[in-house]
Short mmCIF file of C-alpha atoms in Angstrom, two decimals:
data_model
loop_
_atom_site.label_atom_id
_atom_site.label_comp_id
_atom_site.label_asym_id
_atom_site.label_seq_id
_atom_site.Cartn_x
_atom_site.Cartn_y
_atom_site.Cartn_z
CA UNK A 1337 -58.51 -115.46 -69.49
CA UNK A 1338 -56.78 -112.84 -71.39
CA UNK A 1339 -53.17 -113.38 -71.85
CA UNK A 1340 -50.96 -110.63 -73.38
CA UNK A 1341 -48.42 -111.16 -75.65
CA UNK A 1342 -44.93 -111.30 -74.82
CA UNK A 1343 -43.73 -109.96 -77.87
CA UNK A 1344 -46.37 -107.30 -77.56
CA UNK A 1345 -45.27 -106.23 -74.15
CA UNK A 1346 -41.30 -106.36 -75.56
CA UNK A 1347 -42.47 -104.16 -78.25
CA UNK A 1348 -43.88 -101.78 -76.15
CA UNK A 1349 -41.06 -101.15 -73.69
CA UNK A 1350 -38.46 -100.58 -76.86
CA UNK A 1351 -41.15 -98.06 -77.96
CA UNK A 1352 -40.95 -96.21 -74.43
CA UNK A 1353 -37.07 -96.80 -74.33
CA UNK A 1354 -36.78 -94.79 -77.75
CA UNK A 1355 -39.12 -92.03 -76.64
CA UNK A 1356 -36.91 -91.92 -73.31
CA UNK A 1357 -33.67 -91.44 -75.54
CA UNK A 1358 -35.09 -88.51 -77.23
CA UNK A 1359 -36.12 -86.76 -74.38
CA UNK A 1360 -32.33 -86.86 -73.19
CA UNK A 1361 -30.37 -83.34 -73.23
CA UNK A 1362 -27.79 -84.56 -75.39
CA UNK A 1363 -30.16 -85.90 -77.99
CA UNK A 1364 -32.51 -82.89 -77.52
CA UNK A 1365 -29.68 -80.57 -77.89
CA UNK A 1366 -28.45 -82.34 -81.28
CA UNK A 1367 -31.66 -82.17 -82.78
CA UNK A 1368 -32.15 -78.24 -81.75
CA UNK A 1369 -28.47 -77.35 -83.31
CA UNK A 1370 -29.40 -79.48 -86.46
CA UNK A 1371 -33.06 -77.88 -87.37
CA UNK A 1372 -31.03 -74.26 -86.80
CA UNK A 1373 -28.39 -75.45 -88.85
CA UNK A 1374 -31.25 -76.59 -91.70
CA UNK A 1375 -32.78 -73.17 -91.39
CA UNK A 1376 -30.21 -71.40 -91.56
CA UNK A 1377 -28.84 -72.91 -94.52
CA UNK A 1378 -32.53 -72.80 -95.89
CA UNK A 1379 -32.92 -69.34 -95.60
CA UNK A 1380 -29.41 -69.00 -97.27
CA UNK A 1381 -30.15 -70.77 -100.66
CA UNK A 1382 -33.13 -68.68 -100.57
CA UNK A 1383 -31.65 -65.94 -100.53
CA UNK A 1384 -29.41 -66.40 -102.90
CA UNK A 1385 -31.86 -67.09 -105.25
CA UNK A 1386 -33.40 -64.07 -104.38
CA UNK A 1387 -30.51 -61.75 -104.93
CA UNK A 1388 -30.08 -60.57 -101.24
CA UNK A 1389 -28.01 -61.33 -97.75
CA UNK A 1390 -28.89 -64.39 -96.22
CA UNK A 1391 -28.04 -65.57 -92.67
CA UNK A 1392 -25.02 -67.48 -92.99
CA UNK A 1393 -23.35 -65.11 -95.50
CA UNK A 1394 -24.43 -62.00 -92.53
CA UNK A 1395 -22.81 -64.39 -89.59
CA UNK A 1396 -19.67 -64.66 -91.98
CA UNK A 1397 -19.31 -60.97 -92.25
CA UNK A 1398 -19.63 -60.62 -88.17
CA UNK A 1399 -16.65 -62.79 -88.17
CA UNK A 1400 -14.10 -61.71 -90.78
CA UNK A 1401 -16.13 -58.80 -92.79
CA UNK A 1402 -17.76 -55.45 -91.27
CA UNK A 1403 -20.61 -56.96 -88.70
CA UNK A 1404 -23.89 -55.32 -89.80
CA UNK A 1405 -25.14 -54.34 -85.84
CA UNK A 1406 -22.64 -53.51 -83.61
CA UNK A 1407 -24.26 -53.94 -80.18
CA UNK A 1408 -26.05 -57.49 -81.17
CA UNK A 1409 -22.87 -59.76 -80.76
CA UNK A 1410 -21.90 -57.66 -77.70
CA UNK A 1411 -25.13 -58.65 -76.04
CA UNK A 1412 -24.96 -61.70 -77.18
CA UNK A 1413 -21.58 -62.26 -75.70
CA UNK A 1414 -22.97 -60.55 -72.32
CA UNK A 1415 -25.60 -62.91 -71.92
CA UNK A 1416 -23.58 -65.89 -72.61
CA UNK A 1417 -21.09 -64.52 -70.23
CA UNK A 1418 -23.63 -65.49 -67.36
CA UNK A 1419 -22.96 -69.00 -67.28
CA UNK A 1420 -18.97 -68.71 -66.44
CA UNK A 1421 -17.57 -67.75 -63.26
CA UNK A 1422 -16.26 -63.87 -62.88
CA UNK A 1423 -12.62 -65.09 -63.54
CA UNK A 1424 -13.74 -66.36 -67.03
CA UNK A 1425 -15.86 -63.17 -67.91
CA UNK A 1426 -12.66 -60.94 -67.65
CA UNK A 1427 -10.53 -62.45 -69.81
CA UNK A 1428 -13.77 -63.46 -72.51
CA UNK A 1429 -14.41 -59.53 -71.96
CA UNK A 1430 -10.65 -58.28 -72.69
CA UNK A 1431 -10.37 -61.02 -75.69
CA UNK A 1432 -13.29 -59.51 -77.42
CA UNK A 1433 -12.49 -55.91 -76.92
CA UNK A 1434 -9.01 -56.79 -77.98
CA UNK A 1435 -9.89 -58.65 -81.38
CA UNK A 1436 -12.82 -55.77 -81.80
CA UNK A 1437 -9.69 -53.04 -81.45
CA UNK A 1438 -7.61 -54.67 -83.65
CA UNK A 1439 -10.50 -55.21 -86.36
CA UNK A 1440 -11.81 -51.54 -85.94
CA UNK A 1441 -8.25 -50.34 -86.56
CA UNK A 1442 -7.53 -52.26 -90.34
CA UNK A 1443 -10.92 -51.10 -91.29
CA UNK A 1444 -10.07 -47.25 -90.32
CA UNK A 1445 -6.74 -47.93 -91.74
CA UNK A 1446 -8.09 -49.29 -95.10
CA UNK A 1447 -10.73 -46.17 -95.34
CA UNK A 1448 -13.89 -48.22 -94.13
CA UNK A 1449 -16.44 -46.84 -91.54
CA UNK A 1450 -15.79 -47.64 -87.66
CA UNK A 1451 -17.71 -51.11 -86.56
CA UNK A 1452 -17.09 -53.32 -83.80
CA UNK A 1453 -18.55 -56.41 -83.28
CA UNK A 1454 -15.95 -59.21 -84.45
CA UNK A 1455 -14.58 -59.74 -81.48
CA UNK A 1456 -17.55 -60.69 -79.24
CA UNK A 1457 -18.66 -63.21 -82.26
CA UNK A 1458 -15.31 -64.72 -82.19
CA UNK A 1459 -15.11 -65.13 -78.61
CA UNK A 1460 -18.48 -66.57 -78.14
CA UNK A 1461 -17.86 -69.55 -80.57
CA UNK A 1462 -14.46 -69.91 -78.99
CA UNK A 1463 -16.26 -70.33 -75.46
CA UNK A 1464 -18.47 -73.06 -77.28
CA UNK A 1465 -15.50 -75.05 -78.50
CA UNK A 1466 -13.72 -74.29 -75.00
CA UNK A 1467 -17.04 -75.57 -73.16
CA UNK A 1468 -17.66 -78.80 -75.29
CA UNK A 1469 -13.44 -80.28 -75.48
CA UNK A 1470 -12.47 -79.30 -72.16
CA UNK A 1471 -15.08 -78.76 -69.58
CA UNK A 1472 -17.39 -81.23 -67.54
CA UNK A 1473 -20.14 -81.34 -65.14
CA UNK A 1474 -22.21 -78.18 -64.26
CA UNK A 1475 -20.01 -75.73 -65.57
CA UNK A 1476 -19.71 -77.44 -68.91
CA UNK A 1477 -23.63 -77.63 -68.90
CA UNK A 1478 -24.43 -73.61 -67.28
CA UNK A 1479 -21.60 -72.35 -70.14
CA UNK A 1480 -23.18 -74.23 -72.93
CA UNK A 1481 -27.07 -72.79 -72.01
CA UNK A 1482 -25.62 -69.35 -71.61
CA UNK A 1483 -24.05 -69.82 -74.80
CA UNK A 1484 -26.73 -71.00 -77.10
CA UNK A 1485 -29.06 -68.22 -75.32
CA UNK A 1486 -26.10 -65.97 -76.66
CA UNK A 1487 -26.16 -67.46 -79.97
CA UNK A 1488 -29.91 -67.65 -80.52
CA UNK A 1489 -30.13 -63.98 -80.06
CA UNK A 1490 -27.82 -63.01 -82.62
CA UNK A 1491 -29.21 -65.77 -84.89
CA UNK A 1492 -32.41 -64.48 -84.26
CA UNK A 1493 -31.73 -61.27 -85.74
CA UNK A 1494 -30.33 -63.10 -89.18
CA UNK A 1495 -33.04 -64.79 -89.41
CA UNK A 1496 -35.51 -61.82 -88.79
CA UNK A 1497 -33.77 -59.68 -91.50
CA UNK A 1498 -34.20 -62.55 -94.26
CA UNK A 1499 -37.99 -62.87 -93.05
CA UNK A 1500 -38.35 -59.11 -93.64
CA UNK A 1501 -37.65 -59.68 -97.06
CA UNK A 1502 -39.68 -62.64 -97.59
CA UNK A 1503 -42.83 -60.35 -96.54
CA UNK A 1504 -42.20 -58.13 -99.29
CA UNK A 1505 -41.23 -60.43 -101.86
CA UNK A 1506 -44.44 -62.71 -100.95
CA UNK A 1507 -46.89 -59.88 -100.72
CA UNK A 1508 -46.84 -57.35 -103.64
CA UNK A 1509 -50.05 -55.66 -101.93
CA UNK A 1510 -50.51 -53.92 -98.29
CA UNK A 1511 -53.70 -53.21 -96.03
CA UNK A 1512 -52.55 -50.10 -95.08
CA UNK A 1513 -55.97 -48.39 -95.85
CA UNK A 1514 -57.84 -50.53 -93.79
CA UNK A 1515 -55.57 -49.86 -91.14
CA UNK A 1516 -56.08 -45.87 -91.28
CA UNK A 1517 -59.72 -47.05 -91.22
CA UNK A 1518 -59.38 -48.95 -88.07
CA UNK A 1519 -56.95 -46.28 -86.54
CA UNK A 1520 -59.65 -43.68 -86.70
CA UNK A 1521 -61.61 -45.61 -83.61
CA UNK A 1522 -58.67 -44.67 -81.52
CA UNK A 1523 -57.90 -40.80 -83.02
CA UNK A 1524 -55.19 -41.64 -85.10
CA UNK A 1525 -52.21 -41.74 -82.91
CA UNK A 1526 -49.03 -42.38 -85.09
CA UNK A 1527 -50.35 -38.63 -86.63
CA UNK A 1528 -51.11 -37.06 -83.09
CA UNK A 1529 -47.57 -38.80 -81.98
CA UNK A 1530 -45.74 -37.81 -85.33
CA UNK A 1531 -46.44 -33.96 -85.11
CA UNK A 1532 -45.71 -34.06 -81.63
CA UNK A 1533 -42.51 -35.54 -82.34
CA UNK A 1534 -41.99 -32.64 -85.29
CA UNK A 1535 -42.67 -30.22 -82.38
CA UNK A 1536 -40.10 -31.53 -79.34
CA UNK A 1537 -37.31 -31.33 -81.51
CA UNK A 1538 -34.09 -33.43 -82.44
CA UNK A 1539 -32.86 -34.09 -79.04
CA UNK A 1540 -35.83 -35.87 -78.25
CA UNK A 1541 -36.09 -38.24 -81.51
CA UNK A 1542 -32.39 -38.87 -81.24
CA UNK A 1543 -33.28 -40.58 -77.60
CA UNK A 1544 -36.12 -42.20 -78.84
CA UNK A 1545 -34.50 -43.50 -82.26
CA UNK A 1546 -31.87 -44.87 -79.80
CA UNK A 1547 -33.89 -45.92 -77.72
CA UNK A 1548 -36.14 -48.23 -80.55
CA UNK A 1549 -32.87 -49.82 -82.45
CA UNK A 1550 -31.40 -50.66 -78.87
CA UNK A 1551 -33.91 -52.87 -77.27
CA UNK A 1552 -31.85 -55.89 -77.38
CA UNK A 1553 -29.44 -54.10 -75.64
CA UNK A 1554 -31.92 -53.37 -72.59
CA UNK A 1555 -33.35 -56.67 -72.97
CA UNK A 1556 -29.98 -58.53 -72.00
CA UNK A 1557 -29.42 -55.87 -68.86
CA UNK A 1558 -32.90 -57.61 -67.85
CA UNK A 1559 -31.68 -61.01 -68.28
CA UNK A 1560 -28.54 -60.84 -67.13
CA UNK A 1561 -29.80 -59.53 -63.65
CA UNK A 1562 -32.56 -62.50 -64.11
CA UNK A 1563 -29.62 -65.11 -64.71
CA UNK A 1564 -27.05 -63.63 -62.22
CA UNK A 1565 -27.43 -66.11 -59.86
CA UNK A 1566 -26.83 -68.96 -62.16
CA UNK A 1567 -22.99 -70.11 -61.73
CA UNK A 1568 -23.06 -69.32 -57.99
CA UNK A 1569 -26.27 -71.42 -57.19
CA UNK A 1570 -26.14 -73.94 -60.20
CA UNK A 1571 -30.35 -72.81 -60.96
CA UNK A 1572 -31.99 -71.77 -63.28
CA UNK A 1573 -34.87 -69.60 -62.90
CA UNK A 1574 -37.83 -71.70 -64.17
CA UNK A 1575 -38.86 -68.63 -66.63
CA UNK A 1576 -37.23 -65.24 -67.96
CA UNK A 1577 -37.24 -62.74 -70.64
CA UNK A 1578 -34.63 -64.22 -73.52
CA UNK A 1579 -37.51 -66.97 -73.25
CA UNK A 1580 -40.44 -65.13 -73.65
CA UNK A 1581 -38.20 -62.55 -76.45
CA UNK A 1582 -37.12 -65.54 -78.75
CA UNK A 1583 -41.31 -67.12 -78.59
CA UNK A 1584 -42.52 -63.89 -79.61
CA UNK A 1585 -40.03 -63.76 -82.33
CA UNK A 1586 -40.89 -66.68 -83.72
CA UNK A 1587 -44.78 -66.52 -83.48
CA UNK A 1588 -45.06 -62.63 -83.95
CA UNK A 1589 -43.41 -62.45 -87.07
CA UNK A 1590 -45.81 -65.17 -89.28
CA UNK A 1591 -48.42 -62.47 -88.81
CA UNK A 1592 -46.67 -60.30 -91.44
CA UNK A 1593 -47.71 -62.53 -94.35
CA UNK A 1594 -50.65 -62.67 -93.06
CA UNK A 1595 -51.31 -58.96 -92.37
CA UNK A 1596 -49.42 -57.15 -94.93
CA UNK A 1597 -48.70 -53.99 -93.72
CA UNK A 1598 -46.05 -50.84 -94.06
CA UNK A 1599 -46.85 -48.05 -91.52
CA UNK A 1600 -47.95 -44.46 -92.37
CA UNK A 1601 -44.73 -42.98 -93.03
CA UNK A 1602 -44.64 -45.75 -95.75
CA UNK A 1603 -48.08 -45.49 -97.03
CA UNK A 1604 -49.53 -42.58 -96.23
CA UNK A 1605 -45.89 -40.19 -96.13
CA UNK A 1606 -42.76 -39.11 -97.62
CA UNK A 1607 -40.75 -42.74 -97.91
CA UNK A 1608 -42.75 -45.06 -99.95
CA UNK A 1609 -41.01 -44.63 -102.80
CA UNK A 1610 -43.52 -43.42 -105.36
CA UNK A 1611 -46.28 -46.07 -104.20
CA UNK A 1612 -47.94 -43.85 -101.30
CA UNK A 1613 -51.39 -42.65 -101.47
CA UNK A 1614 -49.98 -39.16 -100.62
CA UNK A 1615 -47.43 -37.01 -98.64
CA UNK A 1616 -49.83 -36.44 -95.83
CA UNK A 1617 -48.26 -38.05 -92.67
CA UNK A 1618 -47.82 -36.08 -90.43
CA UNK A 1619 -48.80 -33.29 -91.48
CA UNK A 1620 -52.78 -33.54 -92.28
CA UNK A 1621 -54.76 -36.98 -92.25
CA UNK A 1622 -55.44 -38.52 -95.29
CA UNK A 1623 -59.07 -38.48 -96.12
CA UNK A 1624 -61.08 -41.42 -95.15
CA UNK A 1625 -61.93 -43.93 -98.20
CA UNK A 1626 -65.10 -45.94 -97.30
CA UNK A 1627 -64.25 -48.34 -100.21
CA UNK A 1628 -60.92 -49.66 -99.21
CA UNK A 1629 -58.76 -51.73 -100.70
CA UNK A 1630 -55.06 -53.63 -100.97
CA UNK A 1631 -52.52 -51.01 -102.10
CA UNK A 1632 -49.98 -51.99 -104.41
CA UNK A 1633 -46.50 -51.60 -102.95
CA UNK A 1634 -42.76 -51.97 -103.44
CA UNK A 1635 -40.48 -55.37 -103.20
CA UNK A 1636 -38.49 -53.64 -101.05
CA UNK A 1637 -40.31 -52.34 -98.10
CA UNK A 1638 -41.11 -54.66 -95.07
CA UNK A 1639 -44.68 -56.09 -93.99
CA UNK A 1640 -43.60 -55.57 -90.38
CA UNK A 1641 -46.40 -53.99 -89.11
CA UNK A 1642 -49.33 -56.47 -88.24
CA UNK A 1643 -48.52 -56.50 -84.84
CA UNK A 1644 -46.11 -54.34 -83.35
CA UNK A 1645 -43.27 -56.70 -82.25
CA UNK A 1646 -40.94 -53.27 -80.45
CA UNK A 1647 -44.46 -52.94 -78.39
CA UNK A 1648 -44.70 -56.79 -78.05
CA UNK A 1649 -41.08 -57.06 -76.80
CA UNK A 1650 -40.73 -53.87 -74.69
CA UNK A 1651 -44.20 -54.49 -72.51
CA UNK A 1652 -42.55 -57.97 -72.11
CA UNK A 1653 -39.41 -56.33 -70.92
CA UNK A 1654 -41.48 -54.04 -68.52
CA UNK A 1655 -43.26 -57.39 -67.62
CA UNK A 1656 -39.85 -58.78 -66.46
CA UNK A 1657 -38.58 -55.95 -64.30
CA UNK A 1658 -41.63 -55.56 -62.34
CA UNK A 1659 -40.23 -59.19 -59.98
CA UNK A 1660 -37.38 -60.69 -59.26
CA UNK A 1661 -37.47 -64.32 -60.19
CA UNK A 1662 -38.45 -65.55 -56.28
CA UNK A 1663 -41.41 -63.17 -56.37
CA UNK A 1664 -39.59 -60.19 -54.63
CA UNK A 1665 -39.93 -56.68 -55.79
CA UNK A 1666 -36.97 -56.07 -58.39
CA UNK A 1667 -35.21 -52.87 -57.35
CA UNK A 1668 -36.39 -49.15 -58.18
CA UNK A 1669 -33.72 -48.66 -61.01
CA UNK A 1670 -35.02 -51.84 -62.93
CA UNK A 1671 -38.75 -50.90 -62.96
CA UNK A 1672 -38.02 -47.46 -63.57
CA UNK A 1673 -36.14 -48.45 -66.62
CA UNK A 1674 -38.25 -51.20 -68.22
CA UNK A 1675 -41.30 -47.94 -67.50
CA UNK A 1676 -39.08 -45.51 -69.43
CA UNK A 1677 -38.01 -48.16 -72.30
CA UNK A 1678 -42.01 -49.21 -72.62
CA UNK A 1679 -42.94 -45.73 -73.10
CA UNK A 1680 -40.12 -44.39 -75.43
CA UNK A 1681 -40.67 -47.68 -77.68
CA UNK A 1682 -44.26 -46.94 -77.45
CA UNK A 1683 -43.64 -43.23 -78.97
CA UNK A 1684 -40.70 -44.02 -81.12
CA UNK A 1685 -43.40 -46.44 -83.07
CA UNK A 1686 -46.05 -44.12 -83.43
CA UNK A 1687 -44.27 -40.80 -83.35
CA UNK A 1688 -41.70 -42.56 -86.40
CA UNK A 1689 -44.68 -43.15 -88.43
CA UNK A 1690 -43.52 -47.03 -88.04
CA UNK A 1691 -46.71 -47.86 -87.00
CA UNK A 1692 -50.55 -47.61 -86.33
CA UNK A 1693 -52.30 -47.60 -82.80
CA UNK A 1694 -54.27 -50.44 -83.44
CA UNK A 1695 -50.66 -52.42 -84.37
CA UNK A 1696 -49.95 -51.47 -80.96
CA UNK A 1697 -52.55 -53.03 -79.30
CA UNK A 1698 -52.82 -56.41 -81.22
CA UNK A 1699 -48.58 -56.37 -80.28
CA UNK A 1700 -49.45 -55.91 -76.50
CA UNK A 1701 -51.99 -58.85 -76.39
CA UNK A 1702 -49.81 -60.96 -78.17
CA UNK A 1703 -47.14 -60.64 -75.71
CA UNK A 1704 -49.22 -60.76 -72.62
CA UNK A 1705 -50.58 -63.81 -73.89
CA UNK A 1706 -47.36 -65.72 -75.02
CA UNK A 1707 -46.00 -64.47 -71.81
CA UNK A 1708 -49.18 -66.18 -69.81
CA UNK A 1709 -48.11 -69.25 -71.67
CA UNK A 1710 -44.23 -69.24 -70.37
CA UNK A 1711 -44.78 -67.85 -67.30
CA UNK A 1712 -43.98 -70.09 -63.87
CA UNK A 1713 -44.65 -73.17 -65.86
CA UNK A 1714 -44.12 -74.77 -62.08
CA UNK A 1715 -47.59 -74.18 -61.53
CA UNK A 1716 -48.66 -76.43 -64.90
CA UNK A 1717 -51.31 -75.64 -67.25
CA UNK A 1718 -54.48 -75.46 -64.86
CA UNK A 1719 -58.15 -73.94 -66.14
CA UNK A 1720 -56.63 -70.76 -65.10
CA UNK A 1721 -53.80 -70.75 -67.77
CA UNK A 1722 -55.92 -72.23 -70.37
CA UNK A 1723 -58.28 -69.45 -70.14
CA UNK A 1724 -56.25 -66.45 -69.34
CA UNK A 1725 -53.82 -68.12 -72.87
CA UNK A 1726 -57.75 -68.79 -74.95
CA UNK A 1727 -58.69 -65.20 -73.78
CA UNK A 1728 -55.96 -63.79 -75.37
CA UNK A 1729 -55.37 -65.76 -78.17
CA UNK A 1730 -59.51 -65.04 -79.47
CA UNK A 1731 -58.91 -61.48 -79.01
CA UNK A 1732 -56.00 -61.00 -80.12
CA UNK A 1733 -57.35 -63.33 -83.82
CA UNK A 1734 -60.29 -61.32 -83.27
CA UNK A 1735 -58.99 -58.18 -83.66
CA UNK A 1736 -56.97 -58.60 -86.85
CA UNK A 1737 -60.76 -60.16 -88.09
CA UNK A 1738 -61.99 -56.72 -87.37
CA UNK A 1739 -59.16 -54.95 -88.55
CA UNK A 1740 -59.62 -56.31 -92.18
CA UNK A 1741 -63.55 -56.85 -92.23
CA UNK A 1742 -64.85 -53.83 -90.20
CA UNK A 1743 -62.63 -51.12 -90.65
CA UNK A 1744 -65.37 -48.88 -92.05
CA UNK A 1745 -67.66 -49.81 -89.36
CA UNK A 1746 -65.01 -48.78 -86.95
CA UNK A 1747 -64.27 -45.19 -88.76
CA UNK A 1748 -68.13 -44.72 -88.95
CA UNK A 1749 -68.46 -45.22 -85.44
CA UNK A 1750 -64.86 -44.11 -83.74
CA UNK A 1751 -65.81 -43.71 -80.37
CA UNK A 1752 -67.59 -46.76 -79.78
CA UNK A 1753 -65.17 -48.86 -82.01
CA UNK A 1754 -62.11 -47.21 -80.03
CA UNK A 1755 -64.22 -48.03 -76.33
CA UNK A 1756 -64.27 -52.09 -77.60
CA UNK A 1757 -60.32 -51.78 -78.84
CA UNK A 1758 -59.22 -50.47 -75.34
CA UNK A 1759 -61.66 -52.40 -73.35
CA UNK A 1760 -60.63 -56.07 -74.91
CA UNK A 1761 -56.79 -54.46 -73.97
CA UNK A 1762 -57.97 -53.56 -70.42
CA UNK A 1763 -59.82 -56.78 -69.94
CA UNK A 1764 -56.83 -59.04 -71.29
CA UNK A 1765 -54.34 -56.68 -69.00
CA UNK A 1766 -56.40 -56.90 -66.17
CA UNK A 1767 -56.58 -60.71 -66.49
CA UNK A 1768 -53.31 -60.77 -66.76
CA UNK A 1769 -52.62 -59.47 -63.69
CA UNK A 1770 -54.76 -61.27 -61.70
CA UNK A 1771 -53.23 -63.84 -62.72
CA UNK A 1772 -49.80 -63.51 -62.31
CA UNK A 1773 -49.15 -60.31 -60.25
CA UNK A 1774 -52.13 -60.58 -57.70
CA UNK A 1775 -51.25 -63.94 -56.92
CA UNK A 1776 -47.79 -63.65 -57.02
CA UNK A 1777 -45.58 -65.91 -54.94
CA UNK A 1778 -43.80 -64.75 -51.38
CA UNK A 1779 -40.13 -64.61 -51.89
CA UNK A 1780 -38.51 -67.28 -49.28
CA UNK A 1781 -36.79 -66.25 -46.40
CA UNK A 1782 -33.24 -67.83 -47.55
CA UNK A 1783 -33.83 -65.11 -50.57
CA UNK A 1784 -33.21 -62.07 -47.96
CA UNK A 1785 -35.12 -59.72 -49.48
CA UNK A 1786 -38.73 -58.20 -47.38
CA UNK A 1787 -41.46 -59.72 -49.29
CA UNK A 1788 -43.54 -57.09 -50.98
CA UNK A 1789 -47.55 -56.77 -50.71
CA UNK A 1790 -48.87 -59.64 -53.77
CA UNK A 1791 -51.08 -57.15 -55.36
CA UNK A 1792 -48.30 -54.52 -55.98
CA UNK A 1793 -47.08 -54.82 -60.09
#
């Protein structure tokens, strides 16, 4: 007979009582703060060494110096706004716009450009501190989340502008002819877009132009009506967009090094600094080299290209104001607006010469398959997650493969390179909504809204 050992079994249960410890929210929660902390001053030492901004001295400047975006902190304020009660909200909101007045008025006053964006910074910390020495329970816990969803945003953004420079610093070299290649297959939109652009006039790239450095913005009017039930009901919806915005940020953005590229306006047009092939975007398309190769380029220019994070993030923002978050239809203004922001990102990016069509497409299948990854994680990770997630994942991997390797194939052969582009975007899409639109759940009566048809997007 086959005793086991006490000591054994004692061993075992400290093993499971440690593991339990770490899964707590306080522990959790102290070892997310310390690896941002780590990063962050990472990133900094880096980039002092490197002889530019890093995070920490950016964040410094948002609270005492000029803040370098001005509607950033205000959204992130906003969204951390959703986990206090109305009461709280109003006098956060006045305190900001109060310090923000007083700052905007020394720097006018002292010579220095209008910029806002102290006071939101300020307050949002201050709400931290508030939340953490003086409040308990559930609304110590709903201010905190908000808070660090707040926070993560606008550290997401310091972060993202030290990465930029990492891509050109690590990658002397760009792919941007093999991209041209590859963008023949699908008529070479960022040129069709760009003149189009040229033609509509000012008016119409002002909108768009505001509408591409503003997506943030739009994102957090998404979440906020996601969240707005929070501090009334104490619930958290089991998924929305700051979750699936901050994932794609962090995975999207490892492609650069990996896919070195600058855009046509970069490469191909009038701003890359002495290292383009020509001036030809968008004038006249730059004639097709069957022998490509790596271009040298600039230190200064971002690889930001390979994919498309604006498409990535905007279709994910169109994702999230198709629902509500009980499976009800979300009301006409939000779809029409997350239609209109998908579509003016989606010409801002080629018709700005940002961008190629095929970034496009490798930007929308990474979202739609991050997205299938986070989405209603209630219903666990079943074969039909796995595969809609491994679908997406091999095409998406398999189409930065082609990019790079059969590029001249593809301009040989445009129209059936272009059909196999679109078609492994229309098959992902269309298992995508299967998926999660076609089988989308009934709203509850309690929710009192008229449950919508399940196959309407």
């Amino acid at each position: 007979m086959l005793v086991e050992h006490p000591r054994g079994v004692a061993e075992g249960a400290t093993r499971l009582n440690r593991l339990s410890r770490l899964r707590e929210p306080r522990v959790l929660a102290v070892i997310a703060v310390s690896a941002v902390l780590a990063l962050l001053i990472g990133l900094q030492v880096a980039a002092w060494i490197s002889g530019f901004d890093g995070p920490l001295a950016s964040l410094a400047r948002d609270y005492v110096g000029t803040p370098k975006s001005m509607s950033v902190p205000w959204a992130g304020l906003v969204l951390a706004l959703v986990g206090v009660s109305a009461r709280r909200r109003v006098i956060a909101a006045g305190a900001a716009i109060g310090i923000d007045a007083v700052w905007a008025a020394l720097r006018l006053l002292d010579g220095q450009p209008f910029a806002v964006g102290n006071g939101p910074t300020i307050v949002l910390t201050a709400l931290v501190l508030i939340a953490v020495l003086r409040w308990r329970g559930r609304e110590r816990t709903d201010a905190l989340r908000a808070a660090a969803l707040g926070a993560l945003l606008v550290l997401a953004t310091k972060v993202g502008d030290v990465w930029l420079h990492v891509t050109s610093a690590v990658h002397p070299t760009v792919l941007d002819e093999y991209l041209l290649l590859a963008d023949h297959a699908l008529g070479d939109p960022a040129w069709v877009m760009g003149r189009v652009l040229d033609v509509l006039g000012p008016e119409v790239y002002a909108v768009l132009h505001w509408v591409y450095i503003e997506l943030p913005v739009a994102a957090i009017v998404v979440a906020v009506w996601q969240l707005r039930r929070v501090v009334p009901t104490g619930i958290w919806p089991s998924h929305y967009l700051v979750r699936t915005f901050l994932v794609l940020g962090l995975v999207g953005p490892l492609f650069y090094v990996l896919f070195p590229v600058v855009g046509p306006m970069f490469a191909f047009g009038p701003d890359g600094h002495g290292f383009q092939v020509g001036d030809f975007w968008p004038t006249a398309l730059p004639p097709l080299d069957h022998s490509p190769a790596a271009l040298s380029f600039d230190e200064v220019t971002p690889r930001n290209c390979m994919p498309s994070m604006h498409t990535a993030w905007a279709l994910s923002l169109f994702l999230h104001t198709r629902r509500d978050i009980d499976g009800s239809r979300a009301p006409a203004w939000l779809r029409w607006g997350g239609a209109f922001w998908l579509i003016a990102t989606v010409a801002a990016t080629l018709g700005f010469g940002y961008h190629y069509g095929v970034d496009l497409v490798a930007g929308a299948i990474l979202c739609l398959t991050v997205e299938s990854a986070l989405r209603s994680p209630e219903r666990g990770w079943g074969a039909f997650r796995i595969r809609l997630v491994a679908f997406g994942t091999v095409t998406f991997a398999g189409l930065l493969l082609s990019y790079r390797y059969l590029a001249v194939p593809m301009a040989e052969y445009p129209i059936t390179a272009g059909a196999i582009v679109l078609g492994l975007l229309a098959a992902v899409s269309i298992a995508f909504h299967t998926t999660w639109f076609a089988t989308a759940p009934i709203p509850t009566a309690k929710t009192g809204v008229t449950p919508e048809p399940a196959t309407t997007a």
